[in-house]
Amino acid sequence: MTRKWGLFLPEPSTLFDKLWDSHVVAALPGNRALVAIDRVFLHERTGASALNSLAEAGRAVVDPARVFAVTDHIVDTRPGRTDQTLMPGGQAFITETRAAAKAAGITLFDVNDSDQGIVHVISPELGIVLPGCTLVAPDSHTCTQGAFGALAWGIGSSEAEHAMATGTLRLNKPKSMRVCFAGSLPKGVTPKDMIMTLIASHGAAGGKGHALEFAGDAVRALDMEGRMTLCNMATEFSAMSGFIAPDRKTFKYLTGRRYVPKGAEWDQAVESWEKLISDVDATFDAEIKIDASAVTPTVSWGTSPEHSVGIGGTVPETADERPLEYMALQKGQSLKGTPIDAAFIGSCTNSRLSDLRRASALLKGKKIADHVQAICVPGSSRVKREAEAEGIDAIFRDAGFEWRESGCSMCFYAGGESFQSGARVISTTNRNFESRQGPGVKTHIASPETVVASALAGAIADVRELL
């Protein structure tokens, strides 16, 4: 407590402190606490395992209304899809999750449900994630939903069982970090470039042990979908979660969505949410400041998101041999002009309607290079419908892209569909590990704009030259 004008006032708090303290059920020895969990999301790759294990232990889901499941990870994204998948045995994951969800009484967004999509896309669309809530899922990119001022993070299947059975989880409290992007982004620079710049300059382990708040004028200027892209890759920075204080943009986005409060409860909720900000004098355990005006279109060169440089840069002279050998690149080599075999737009990072709008604006009236295989996978069935209503699908098809059903698709290779072995791919996904998109596939991660520019050129290209 601090003393001011004869009164005792609470110490200034960070947004993370407020989110944490409002959910602590009980303090535990050390730096641990029992934390209340407001929402649990499952997917078909591990959902049946968690639900069946819970049932076999004789435990029920304590509050089924707060638990949701979706088929997104291994579901086929080709037109006319069914329960069958290209992943050997994949159909069983889907059918078993369907049966387990029904038995547990939880909501499932199934293969051809009108609300089906990638979990981190449909949760905001439906208003399942709300400012101030805690949300967990067995997926490391759950932090995407921190864009709404929520504390959202990825967990394991056994933790999902505990959260469903008790409504709580035992956690070590992480340290707090603030990353401030000061100033304004230049034309052609996106939230994907912002987060890749952060990881490249401070390392893939830069956020380890921290809960990360994004702040600054450049962050405030982003729309909600841009904020989701920024928070999505907090896990690539090794942060426990990434989040942004909610504001009027947040409330406007959520207004009227299915699971948000209505009427007087909405007004009360907004009044509460407006307090979810870091106090002016709050102290963080670590702070990073980045000049947003210095950020440029960024692309990865190696096998970690930290292996990234501005589009005009070169492979570092200090680069390790292993990623260079895998990516078939040389020290000092310019990335711009490097030929590509394929282009992918999709994933929970960059598959929302605004991503597809920006990409299609660059594609309109043009054709991609003849030798490039290009695929666009909308992040949800709703995104797909809305894009088709605007004619975006036709623009992609006319340019030479495949247009798919929604799902995680080739964001990762799970024994199902992949790019040709050894192919070099420019991709809007969030990870570029060895064989992430298929055996021997070389993945360069970038923004949708950079992917489009590269697909048109047939080689890694600078989108600013199209603008």
CSV table of C-alpha atoms in Angstrom, one decimal:
chain,number,residue,atom,x,y,z
A,1,MET,CA,0.0,0.0,0.0
A,2,THR,CA,1.1,3.6,-0.6
A,3,ARG,CA,0.2,6.7,1.4
A,4,LYS,CA,-1.2,9.8,-0.3
A,5,TRP,CA,-2.8,12.8,1.3
A,6,GLY,CA,-3.4,10.9,4.4
A,7,LEU,CA,-5.1,8.0,2.6
A,8,PHE,CA,-3.8,4.5,2.0
A,9,LEU,CA,-4.2,3.6,-1.7
A,10,PRO,CA,-3.5,0.3,-3.5
A,11,GLU,CA,-0.2,-0.1,-5.3
A,12,PRO,CA,-0.5,0.7,-9.0
A,13,SER,CA,-1.2,-2.5,-10.9
A,14,THR,CA,-0.5,-3.9,-14.3
A,15,LEU,CA,-3.3,-5.3,-16.4
A,16,PHE,CA,-1.8,-8.7,-15.8
A,17,ASP,CA,-2.0,-8.2,-12.0
A,18,LYS,CA,-5.6,-7.3,-12.4
A,19,LEU,CA,-6.4,-10.3,-14.5
A,20,TRP,CA,-4.5,-12.6,-12.2
A,21,ASP,CA,-5.7,-11.3,-8.9
A,22,SER,CA,-9.4,-11.4,-10.0
A,23,HIS,CA,-9.1,-15.1,-10.7
A,24,VAL,CA,-7.0,-16.4,-7.7
A,25,VAL,CA,-9.1,-18.9,-5.8
A,26,ALA,CA,-6.4,-19.7,-3.2
A,27,ALA,CA,-2.7,-19.0,-2.7
A,28,LEU,CA,-0.5,-22.1,-2.8
A,29,PRO,CA,3.1,-22.6,-1.4
A,30,GLY,CA,5.8,-20.8,-3.3
A,31,ASN,CA,4.7,-18.6,-6.2
A,32,ARG,CA,1.7,-20.8,-7.1
A,33,ALA,CA,-2.0,-20.2,-7.0
A,34,LEU,CA,-5.2,-22.0,-7.7
A,35,VAL,CA,-6.7,-19.9,-10.6
A,36,ALA,CA,-10.3,-19.9,-11.8
A,37,ILE,CA,-10.8,-20.8,-15.4
A,38,ASP,CA,-13.8,-19.2,-17.2
A,39,ARG,CA,-13.7,-21.0,-20.6
A,40,VAL,CA,-12.2,-24.2,-21.9
A,41,PHE,CA,-11.9,-25.0,-25.6
A,42,LEU,CA,-11.0,-28.4,-27.1
A,43,HIS,CA,-10.2,-29.6,-30.6
A,44,GLU,CA,-10.6,-33.0,-32.3
A,45,ARG,CA,-6.9,-33.9,-32.1
A,46,THR,CA,-6.9,-34.2,-28.3
A,47,GLY,CA,-10.5,-33.5,-27.3
A,48,ALA,CA,-11.7,-37.0,-27.2
A,49,SER,CA,-8.7,-38.1,-25.1
A,50,ALA,CA,-9.4,-35.4,-22.5
A,51,LEU,CA,-13.1,-36.0,-22.3
A,52,ASN,CA,-12.9,-39.8,-22.3
A,53,SER,CA,-10.2,-39.8,-19.6
A,54,LEU,CA,-12.4,-37.6,-17.5
A,55,ALA,CA,-15.3,-39.9,-17.9
A,56,GLU,CA,-13.2,-43.0,-17.2
A,57,ALA,CA,-12.2,-41.4,-13.9
A,58,GLY,CA,-15.8,-41.0,-13.0
A,59,ARG,CA,-15.8,-37.2,-13.2
A,60,ALA,CA,-18.1,-34.9,-15.0
A,61,VAL,CA,-17.6,-31.5,-16.6
A,62,VAL,CA,-18.4,-29.2,-13.7
A,63,ASP,CA,-20.0,-26.5,-16.0
A,64,PRO,CA,-20.7,-27.8,-19.6
A,65,ALA,CA,-21.9,-24.3,-20.7
A,66,ARG,CA,-18.3,-23.0,-20.3
A,67,VAL,CA,-16.7,-25.8,-22.4
A,68,PHE,CA,-16.6,-25.8,-26.2
A,69,ALA,CA,-15.1,-28.1,-28.8
A,70,VAL,CA,-14.4,-27.7,-32.5
A,71,THR,CA,-13.1,-29.8,-35.4
A,72,ASP,CA,-10.3,-27.7,-36.9
A,73,HIS,CA,-6.8,-29.3,-36.5
A,74,ILE,CA,-6.9,-32.4,-38.8
A,75,VAL,CA,-10.2,-31.9,-40.6
A,76,ASP,CA,-10.0,-32.0,-44.4
A,77,THR,CA,-10.2,-28.5,-46.0
A,78,ARG,CA,-10.8,-29.6,-49.6
A,79,PRO,CA,-14.3,-28.9,-51.0
A,80,GLY,CA,-16.9,-31.5,-50.3
A,81,ARG,CA,-15.3,-32.7,-47.2
A,82,THR,CA,-16.6,-35.4,-44.8
A,83,ASP,CA,-15.3,-36.9,-41.6
A,84,GLN,CA,-12.5,-38.6,-43.7
A,85,THR,CA,-9.1,-37.0,-43.5
A,86,LEU,CA,-5.8,-37.4,-45.3
A,87,MET,CA,-4.2,-38.2,-41.9
A,88,PRO,CA,-4.2,-42.0,-41.3
A,89,GLY,CA,-6.7,-42.7,-38.6
A,90,GLY,CA,-7.8,-39.1,-38.5
A,91,GLN,CA,-11.5,-39.9,-38.9
A,92,ALA,CA,-11.5,-41.6,-35.6
A,93,PHE,CA,-10.3,-38.4,-33.9
A,94,ILE,CA,-13.3,-36.6,-35.3
A,95,THR,CA,-16.0,-39.2,-34.6
A,96,GLU,CA,-14.7,-39.9,-31.1
A,97,THR,CA,-14.6,-36.2,-30.2
A,98,ARG,CA,-18.2,-35.9,-31.5
A,99,ALA,CA,-19.4,-38.8,-29.3
A,100,ALA,CA,-17.4,-37.6,-26.2
A,101,ALA,CA,-18.7,-34.0,-26.6
A,102,LYS,CA,-22.3,-35.2,-26.8
A,103,ALA,CA,-21.9,-37.4,-23.7
A,104,ALA,CA,-20.3,-34.6,-21.7
A,105,GLY,CA,-23.1,-32.1,-22.8
A,106,ILE,CA,-20.7,-29.5,-24.2
A,107,THR,CA,-21.1,-27.4,-27.3
A,108,LEU,CA,-19.3,-28.8,-30.4
A,109,PHE,CA,-18.8,-26.9,-33.7
A,110,ASP,CA,-18.6,-29.9,-36.0
A,111,VAL,CA,-17.1,-30.5,-39.4
A,112,ASN,CA,-19.8,-28.8,-41.5
A,113,ASP,CA,-21.4,-26.6,-38.8
A,114,SER,CA,-21.9,-23.1,-40.0
A,115,ASP,CA,-19.8,-21.8,-37.1
A,116,GLN,CA,-16.9,-24.3,-37.6
A,117,GLY,CA,-13.4,-22.9,-37.9
A,118,ILE,CA,-10.1,-22.6,-36.2
A,119,VAL,CA,-10.7,-22.2,-32.4
A,120,HIS,CA,-8.9,-18.9,-32.1
A,121,VAL,CA,-10.9,-17.5,-35.0
A,122,ILE,CA,-14.4,-18.7,-34.0
A,123,SER,CA,-14.1,-17.9,-30.3
A,124,PRO,CA,-13.9,-14.2,-30.9
A,125,GLU,CA,-16.5,-14.4,-33.7
A,126,LEU,CA,-19.0,-15.9,-31.3
A,127,GLY,CA,-18.0,-13.7,-28.3
A,128,ILE,CA,-16.9,-16.7,-26.3
A,129,VAL,CA,-13.7,-14.9,-25.2
A,130,LEU,CA,-14.5,-11.7,-23.3
A,131,PRO,CA,-12.3,-9.0,-21.6
A,132,GLY,CA,-11.2,-10.0,-18.2
A,133,CYS,CA,-11.8,-13.7,-18.6
A,134,THR,CA,-9.4,-16.7,-18.4
A,135,LEU,CA,-9.5,-19.0,-21.4
A,136,VAL,CA,-7.5,-22.2,-22.0
A,137,ALA,CA,-7.2,-24.7,-24.8
A,138,PRO,CA,-4.8,-27.5,-25.7
A,139,ASP,CA,-3.1,-25.4,-28.3
A,140,SER,CA,-0.2,-23.1,-27.8
A,141,HIS,CA,-1.7,-20.2,-29.9
A,142,THR,CA,-4.6,-19.8,-27.5
A,143,CYS,CA,-2.8,-16.5,-26.5
A,144,THR,CA,-4.3,-15.1,-29.8
A,145,GLN,CA,-7.4,-14.3,-27.7
A,146,GLY,CA,-5.5,-12.1,-25.4
A,147,ALA,CA,-6.3,-9.4,-28.0
A,148,PHE,CA,-9.5,-8.9,-26.1
A,149,GLY,CA,-8.0,-8.2,-22.7
A,150,ALA,CA,-8.3,-11.8,-21.7
A,151,LEU,CA,-5.7,-14.0,-20.0
A,152,ALA,CA,-5.6,-16.9,-22.5
A,153,TRP,CA,-3.0,-19.6,-22.8
A,154,GLY,CA,-2.3,-23.1,-24.1
A,155,ILE,CA,-2.4,-26.1,-21.8
A,156,GLY,CA,-2.0,-29.9,-22.0
A,157,SER,CA,-4.7,-32.5,-22.2
A,158,SER,CA,-4.4,-33.5,-18.5
A,159,GLU,CA,-4.7,-29.8,-17.5
A,160,ALA,CA,-7.8,-29.6,-19.7
A,161,GLU,CA,-9.3,-32.4,-17.7
A,162,HIS,CA,-8.5,-30.6,-14.4
A,163,ALA,CA,-10.0,-27.4,-15.7
A,164,MET,CA,-13.2,-29.1,-16.9
A,165,ALA,CA,-13.6,-31.1,-13.7
A,166,THR,CA,-12.9,-28.3,-11.2
A,167,GLY,CA,-13.1,-25.0,-13.1
A,168,THR,CA,-9.5,-24.3,-11.9
A,169,LEU,CA,-5.8,-24.8,-12.6
A,170,ARG,CA,-2.7,-24.7,-10.5
A,171,LEU,CA,-0.2,-22.2,-11.9
A,172,ASN,CA,3.1,-20.5,-11.2
A,173,LYS,CA,2.6,-16.8,-11.5
A,174,PRO,CA,4.7,-15.5,-14.4
A,175,LYS,CA,6.5,-12.2,-14.4
A,176,SER,CA,5.1,-9.2,-16.2
A,177,MET,CA,6.5,-7.7,-19.4
A,178,ARG,CA,5.3,-4.8,-21.5
A,179,VAL,CA,6.3,-4.4,-25.2
A,180,CYS,CA,5.6,-0.9,-26.5
A,181,PHE,CA,5.4,-0.2,-30.2
A,182,ALA,CA,5.8,3.6,-30.3
A,183,GLY,CA,4.8,5.7,-33.3
A,184,SER,CA,3.1,4.6,-36.5
A,185,LEU,CA,3.6,1.7,-38.9
A,186,PRO,CA,4.8,2.6,-42.4
A,187,LYS,CA,2.7,1.7,-45.4
A,188,GLY,CA,2.9,-1.9,-46.3
A,189,VAL,CA,3.9,-3.0,-42.8
A,190,THR,CA,1.5,-5.3,-40.8
A,191,PRO,CA,1.0,-6.7,-37.3
A,192,LYS,CA,2.8,-9.9,-38.5
A,193,ASP,CA,5.9,-7.8,-39.3
A,194,MET,CA,5.6,-6.2,-35.8
A,195,ILE,CA,5.7,-9.5,-33.9
A,196,MET,CA,8.4,-11.1,-36.2
A,197,THR,CA,10.5,-8.0,-35.6
A,198,LEU,CA,10.2,-8.4,-31.9
A,199,ILE,CA,11.1,-12.1,-32.0
A,200,ALA,CA,14.0,-11.5,-34.4
A,201,SER,CA,15.5,-8.7,-32.3
A,202,HIS,CA,15.0,-10.2,-28.8
A,203,GLY,CA,15.1,-14.0,-29.5
A,204,ALA,CA,12.6,-16.8,-29.4
A,205,ALA,CA,13.1,-17.1,-25.7
A,206,GLY,CA,12.8,-13.4,-25.0
A,207,GLY,CA,9.5,-13.6,-23.3
A,208,LYS,CA,10.1,-16.8,-21.3
A,209,GLY,CA,8.5,-16.8,-17.9
A,210,HIS,CA,6.5,-13.6,-18.6
A,211,ALA,CA,3.0,-12.6,-19.3
A,212,LEU,CA,3.3,-10.0,-22.1
A,213,GLU,CA,1.2,-6.9,-22.5
A,214,PHE,CA,1.4,-5.2,-26.0
A,215,ALA,CA,1.0,-1.4,-25.8
A,216,GLY,CA,1.9,1.8,-27.6
A,217,ASP,CA,0.3,4.0,-30.3
A,218,ALA,CA,1.0,1.5,-33.1
A,219,VAL,CA,-0.9,-1.3,-31.1
A,220,ARG,CA,-3.8,1.0,-30.3
A,221,ALA,CA,-4.1,1.9,-34.0
A,222,LEU,CA,-4.6,-1.8,-35.0
A,223,ASP,CA,-8.1,-3.2,-35.6
A,224,MET,CA,-9.1,-6.2,-33.5
A,225,GLU,CA,-8.0,-8.7,-36.1
A,226,GLY,CA,-4.6,-7.1,-36.3
A,227,ARG,CA,-4.4,-7.3,-32.6
A,228,MET,CA,-5.2,-11.0,-32.7
A,229,THR,CA,-2.3,-11.5,-35.2
A,230,LEU,CA,0.1,-9.7,-32.8
A,231,CYS,CA,-1.0,-11.7,-29.7
A,232,ASN,CA,-1.0,-15.0,-31.7
A,233,MET,CA,2.8,-15.2,-31.9
A,234,ALA,CA,3.5,-14.3,-28.2
A,235,THR,CA,4.0,-18.1,-27.8
A,236,GLU,CA,6.8,-17.9,-30.4
A,237,PHE,CA,8.4,-15.4,-28.1
A,238,SER,CA,8.0,-18.0,-25.3
A,239,ALA,CA,5.6,-15.8,-23.3
A,240,MET,CA,3.0,-17.5,-21.2
A,241,SER,CA,0.4,-15.3,-22.9
A,242,GLY,CA,0.1,-12.0,-24.8
A,243,PHE,CA,-2.7,-9.5,-24.4
A,244,ILE,CA,-3.9,-6.0,-25.0
A,245,ALA,CA,-6.0,-3.7,-22.8
A,246,PRO,CA,-9.5,-3.6,-24.1
A,247,ASP,CA,-10.9,-0.3,-25.5
A,248,ARG,CA,-13.8,1.0,-27.6
A,249,LYS,CA,-12.6,-1.0,-30.6
A,250,THR,CA,-12.9,-4.2,-28.5
A,251,PHE,CA,-16.4,-3.4,-27.2
A,252,LYS,CA,-17.6,-2.5,-30.7
A,253,TYR,CA,-16.3,-5.8,-32.1
A,254,LEU,CA,-18.0,-7.8,-29.4
A,255,THR,CA,-21.4,-6.0,-29.5
A,256,GLY,CA,-24.2,-8.3,-30.4
A,257,ARG,CA,-22.2,-11.5,-30.7
A,258,ARG,CA,-23.8,-14.7,-29.5
A,259,TYR,CA,-22.2,-15.3,-26.2
A,260,VAL,CA,-21.7,-11.7,-24.9
A,261,PRO,CA,-23.9,-10.3,-22.2
A,262,LYS,CA,-27.0,-8.5,-23.3
A,263,GLY,CA,-29.0,-5.4,-22.2
A,264,ALA,CA,-28.2,-4.1,-18.8
A,265,GLU,CA,-25.6,-6.9,-18.2
A,266,TRP,CA,-23.7,-5.6,-21.3
A,267,ASP,CA,-23.6,-2.1,-19.9
A,268,GLN,CA,-22.4,-3.4,-16.5
A,269,ALA,CA,-19.8,-5.5,-18.3
A,270,VAL,CA,-18.4,-2.6,-20.3
A,271,GLU,CA,-18.1,-0.5,-17.2
A,272,SER,CA,-16.1,-3.2,-15.6
A,273,TRP,CA,-14.0,-3.9,-18.7
A,274,GLU,CA,-13.0,-0.2,-19.0
A,275,LYS,CA,-11.0,-0.7,-15.8
A,276,LEU,CA,-8.8,-3.4,-17.4
A,277,ILE,CA,-5.8,-1.2,-18.0
A,278,SER,CA,-2.3,-1.0,-16.5
A,279,ASP,CA,-2.2,1.9,-14.1
A,280,VAL,CA,0.0,4.8,-15.1
A,281,ASP,CA,2.6,4.1,-12.4
A,282,ALA,CA,2.5,0.3,-12.6
A,283,THR,CA,5.9,-1.4,-12.6
A,284,PHE,CA,6.7,-4.3,-15.0
A,285,ASP,CA,9.4,-6.8,-14.4
A,286,ALA,CA,10.7,-6.2,-18.0
A,287,GLU,CA,10.0,-3.6,-20.7
A,288,ILE,CA,10.8,-3.5,-24.4
A,289,LYS,CA,10.3,-0.5,-26.6
A,290,ILE,CA,10.3,-0.7,-30.4
A,291,ASP,CA,10.1,2.2,-32.9
A,292,ALA,CA,7.1,1.2,-35.1
A,293,SER,CA,8.2,3.5,-37.9
A,294,ALA,CA,11.4,1.4,-38.3
A,295,VAL,CA,9.6,-1.9,-38.8
A,296,THR,CA,9.7,-3.2,-42.4
A,297,PRO,CA,8.0,-6.1,-44.2
A,298,THR,CA,9.7,-9.1,-42.5
A,299,VAL,CA,10.4,-12.7,-43.6
A,300,SER,CA,12.0,-15.7,-42.0
A,301,TRP,CA,15.1,-17.2,-43.4
A,302,GLY,CA,15.7,-20.2,-41.0
A,303,THR,CA,13.9,-22.7,-38.9
A,304,SER,CA,12.8,-20.6,-36.0
A,305,PRO,CA,10.7,-17.4,-36.0
A,306,GLU,CA,13.7,-15.6,-34.6
A,307,HIS,CA,15.5,-16.4,-37.8
A,308,SER,CA,13.9,-13.4,-39.6
A,309,VAL,CA,15.0,-10.2,-41.3
A,310,GLY,CA,13.5,-7.2,-43.1
A,311,ILE,CA,12.7,-8.0,-46.7
A,312,GLY,CA,15.7,-5.9,-47.8
A,313,GLY,CA,18.1,-7.8,-45.5
A,314,THR,CA,20.3,-10.8,-46.0
A,315,VAL,CA,20.9,-14.1,-44.2
A,316,PRO,CA,23.2,-13.1,-41.2
A,317,GLU,CA,26.9,-13.9,-41.3
A,318,THR,CA,26.5,-15.3,-37.8
A,319,ALA,CA,23.8,-17.8,-38.9
A,320,ASP,CA,24.1,-21.4,-37.6
A,321,GLU,CA,24.9,-24.0,-40.2
A,322,ARG,CA,22.0,-26.4,-39.4
A,323,PRO,CA,19.1,-24.0,-40.4
A,324,LEU,CA,21.2,-22.8,-43.4
A,325,GLU,CA,21.7,-26.4,-44.6
A,326,TYR,CA,18.0,-27.3,-44.2
A,327,MET,CA,16.8,-24.1,-45.9
A,328,ALA,CA,19.5,-24.4,-48.7
A,329,LEU,CA,20.6,-20.8,-48.1
A,330,GLN,CA,24.0,-19.1,-47.7
A,331,LYS,CA,25.3,-16.5,-45.3
A,332,GLY,CA,25.0,-13.1,-46.7
A,333,GLN,CA,22.4,-14.2,-49.3
A,334,SER,CA,19.5,-11.8,-50.0
A,335,LEU,CA,16.1,-13.2,-49.3
A,336,LYS,CA,14.4,-11.0,-51.9
A,337,GLY,CA,14.4,-12.8,-55.2
A,338,THR,CA,14.8,-16.3,-53.7
A,339,PRO,CA,12.5,-18.5,-55.9
A,340,ILE,CA,9.5,-20.2,-54.2
A,341,ASP,CA,7.5,-23.3,-55.1
A,342,ALA,CA,4.4,-22.6,-53.2
A,343,ALA,CA,2.4,-19.9,-51.3
A,344,PHE,CA,0.0,-20.5,-48.4
A,345,ILE,CA,-2.5,-18.0,-46.8
A,346,GLY,CA,-4.2,-19.4,-43.7
A,347,SER,CA,-3.7,-20.4,-40.1
A,348,CYS,CA,-4.9,-18.8,-36.8
A,349,THR,CA,-2.4,-16.0,-37.4
A,350,ASN,CA,-3.6,-14.6,-40.7
A,351,SER,CA,-6.8,-16.2,-42.1
A,352,ARG,CA,-9.4,-13.6,-41.0
A,353,LEU,CA,-11.6,-11.5,-43.3
A,354,SER,CA,-9.4,-8.5,-43.1
A,355,ASP,CA,-6.3,-10.6,-44.1
A,356,LEU,CA,-8.2,-12.0,-47.1
A,357,ARG,CA,-9.5,-8.5,-48.1
A,358,ARG,CA,-5.9,-7.0,-48.1
A,359,ALA,CA,-4.5,-10.0,-50.0
A,360,SER,CA,-7.3,-10.0,-52.6
A,361,ALA,CA,-6.9,-6.3,-53.2
A,362,LEU,CA,-3.3,-6.9,-54.2
A,363,LEU,CA,-4.3,-10.0,-56.3
A,364,LYS,CA,-7.2,-8.5,-58.2
A,365,GLY,CA,-6.7,-8.6,-61.9
A,366,LYS,CA,-3.3,-10.4,-61.6
A,367,LYS,CA,-2.0,-13.9,-62.1
A,368,ILE,CA,0.5,-15.7,-59.8
A,369,ALA,CA,3.6,-17.2,-61.3
A,370,ASP,CA,2.9,-20.4,-63.4
A,371,HIS,CA,5.1,-22.6,-61.3
A,372,VAL,CA,3.7,-21.6,-57.9
A,373,GLN,CA,1.2,-23.8,-56.1
A,374,ALA,CA,-1.0,-21.4,-54.1
A,375,ILE,CA,-3.7,-22.2,-51.5
A,376,CYS,CA,-6.0,-20.0,-49.4
A,377,VAL,CA,-7.7,-21.5,-46.4
A,378,PRO,CA,-10.2,-19.2,-44.6
A,379,GLY,CA,-10.0,-19.3,-40.8
A,380,SER,CA,-13.7,-20.1,-40.3
A,381,SER,CA,-16.8,-21.0,-42.2
A,382,ARG,CA,-18.1,-17.5,-41.4
A,383,VAL,CA,-15.0,-15.9,-42.8
A,384,LYS,CA,-15.4,-18.1,-45.9
A,385,ARG,CA,-19.1,-17.1,-46.4
A,386,GLU,CA,-18.4,-13.4,-45.9
A,387,ALA,CA,-15.4,-13.5,-48.2
A,388,GLU,CA,-17.5,-15.2,-50.9
A,389,ALA,CA,-20.3,-12.7,-50.5
A,390,GLU,CA,-17.7,-10.0,-51.3
A,391,GLY,CA,-16.3,-11.9,-54.3
A,392,ILE,CA,-13.0,-12.4,-52.7
A,393,ASP,CA,-13.0,-16.2,-53.5
A,394,ALA,CA,-13.3,-15.3,-57.2
A,395,ILE,CA,-10.3,-13.0,-57.0
A,396,PHE,CA,-8.2,-15.7,-55.4
A,397,ARG,CA,-9.3,-18.4,-57.9
A,398,ASP,CA,-8.8,-16.1,-60.9
A,399,ALA,CA,-5.3,-15.3,-59.7
A,400,GLY,CA,-4.5,-19.0,-59.5
A,401,PHE,CA,-5.1,-19.8,-55.8
A,402,GLU,CA,-7.0,-22.9,-54.6
A,403,TRP,CA,-10.0,-21.8,-52.4
A,404,ARG,CA,-10.6,-24.1,-49.4
A,405,GLU,CA,-13.0,-24.9,-46.6
A,406,SER,CA,-11.9,-23.6,-43.1
A,407,GLY,CA,-9.4,-25.3,-40.8
A,408,CYS,CA,-5.8,-25.4,-39.7
A,409,SER,CA,-4.9,-27.2,-43.0
A,410,MET,CA,-1.2,-27.0,-43.9
A,411,CYS,CA,-0.2,-24.8,-41.0
A,412,PHE,CA,1.3,-28.0,-39.7
A,413,TYR,CA,1.9,-31.5,-41.0
A,414,ALA,CA,0.2,-34.2,-39.0
A,415,GLY,CA,0.6,-37.1,-41.4
A,416,GLY,CA,-2.0,-35.7,-43.7
A,417,GLU,CA,-1.8,-33.1,-46.5
A,418,SER,CA,1.5,-31.3,-47.1
A,419,PHE,CA,3.4,-29.5,-49.7
A,420,GLN,CA,5.8,-31.5,-52.0
A,421,SER,CA,8.8,-32.7,-50.2
A,422,GLY,CA,11.6,-30.2,-50.4
A,423,ALA,CA,9.4,-27.4,-51.6
A,424,ARG,CA,10.1,-23.8,-50.7
A,425,VAL,CA,7.0,-22.1,-49.3
A,426,ILE,CA,6.1,-18.6,-48.4
A,427,SER,CA,3.4,-18.8,-45.7
A,428,THR,CA,1.3,-16.7,-43.4
A,429,THR,CA,1.6,-19.4,-40.6
A,430,ASN,CA,3.4,-18.9,-37.3
A,431,ARG,CA,6.1,-21.6,-37.3
A,432,ASN,CA,8.8,-22.6,-39.7
A,433,PHE,CA,10.4,-25.6,-37.9
A,434,GLU,CA,11.9,-28.4,-40.0
A,435,SER,CA,9.1,-30.2,-41.8
A,436,ARG,CA,6.4,-28.1,-40.2
A,437,GLN,CA,4.5,-28.1,-43.5
A,438,GLY,CA,5.6,-31.5,-44.7
A,439,PRO,CA,8.7,-33.6,-44.9
A,440,GLY,CA,11.6,-31.5,-46.0
A,441,VAL,CA,9.4,-28.5,-46.8
A,442,LYS,CA,11.3,-25.1,-46.4
A,443,THR,CA,8.9,-22.6,-44.9
A,444,HIS,CA,9.4,-18.8,-44.9
A,445,ILE,CA,6.8,-17.1,-42.7
A,446,ALA,CA,5.5,-13.6,-43.6
A,447,SER,CA,2.4,-11.4,-43.8
A,448,PRO,CA,-0.4,-12.1,-46.3
A,449,GLU,CA,0.8,-9.1,-48.3
A,450,THR,CA,4.3,-10.5,-48.6
A,451,VAL,CA,2.9,-13.9,-49.5
A,452,VAL,CA,0.8,-12.4,-52.3
A,453,ALA,CA,3.7,-10.3,-53.7
A,454,SER,CA,5.9,-13.4,-53.7
A,455,ALA,CA,3.3,-15.6,-55.3
A,456,LEU,CA,2.9,-13.1,-58.1
A,457,ALA,CA,6.7,-12.7,-58.6
A,458,GLY,CA,7.5,-16.4,-58.2
A,459,ALA,CA,10.1,-15.4,-55.7
A,460,ILE,CA,10.3,-13.7,-52.3
A,461,ALA,CA,9.3,-10.1,-53.0
A,462,ASP,CA,8.7,-6.7,-51.3
A,463,VAL,CA,5.0,-5.9,-51.2
A,464,ARG,CA,5.8,-2.2,-51.1
A,465,GLU,CA,6.8,-2.4,-54.8
A,466,LEU,CA,3.1,-3.3,-55.5
A,467,LEU,CA,1.6,-0.5,-53.5
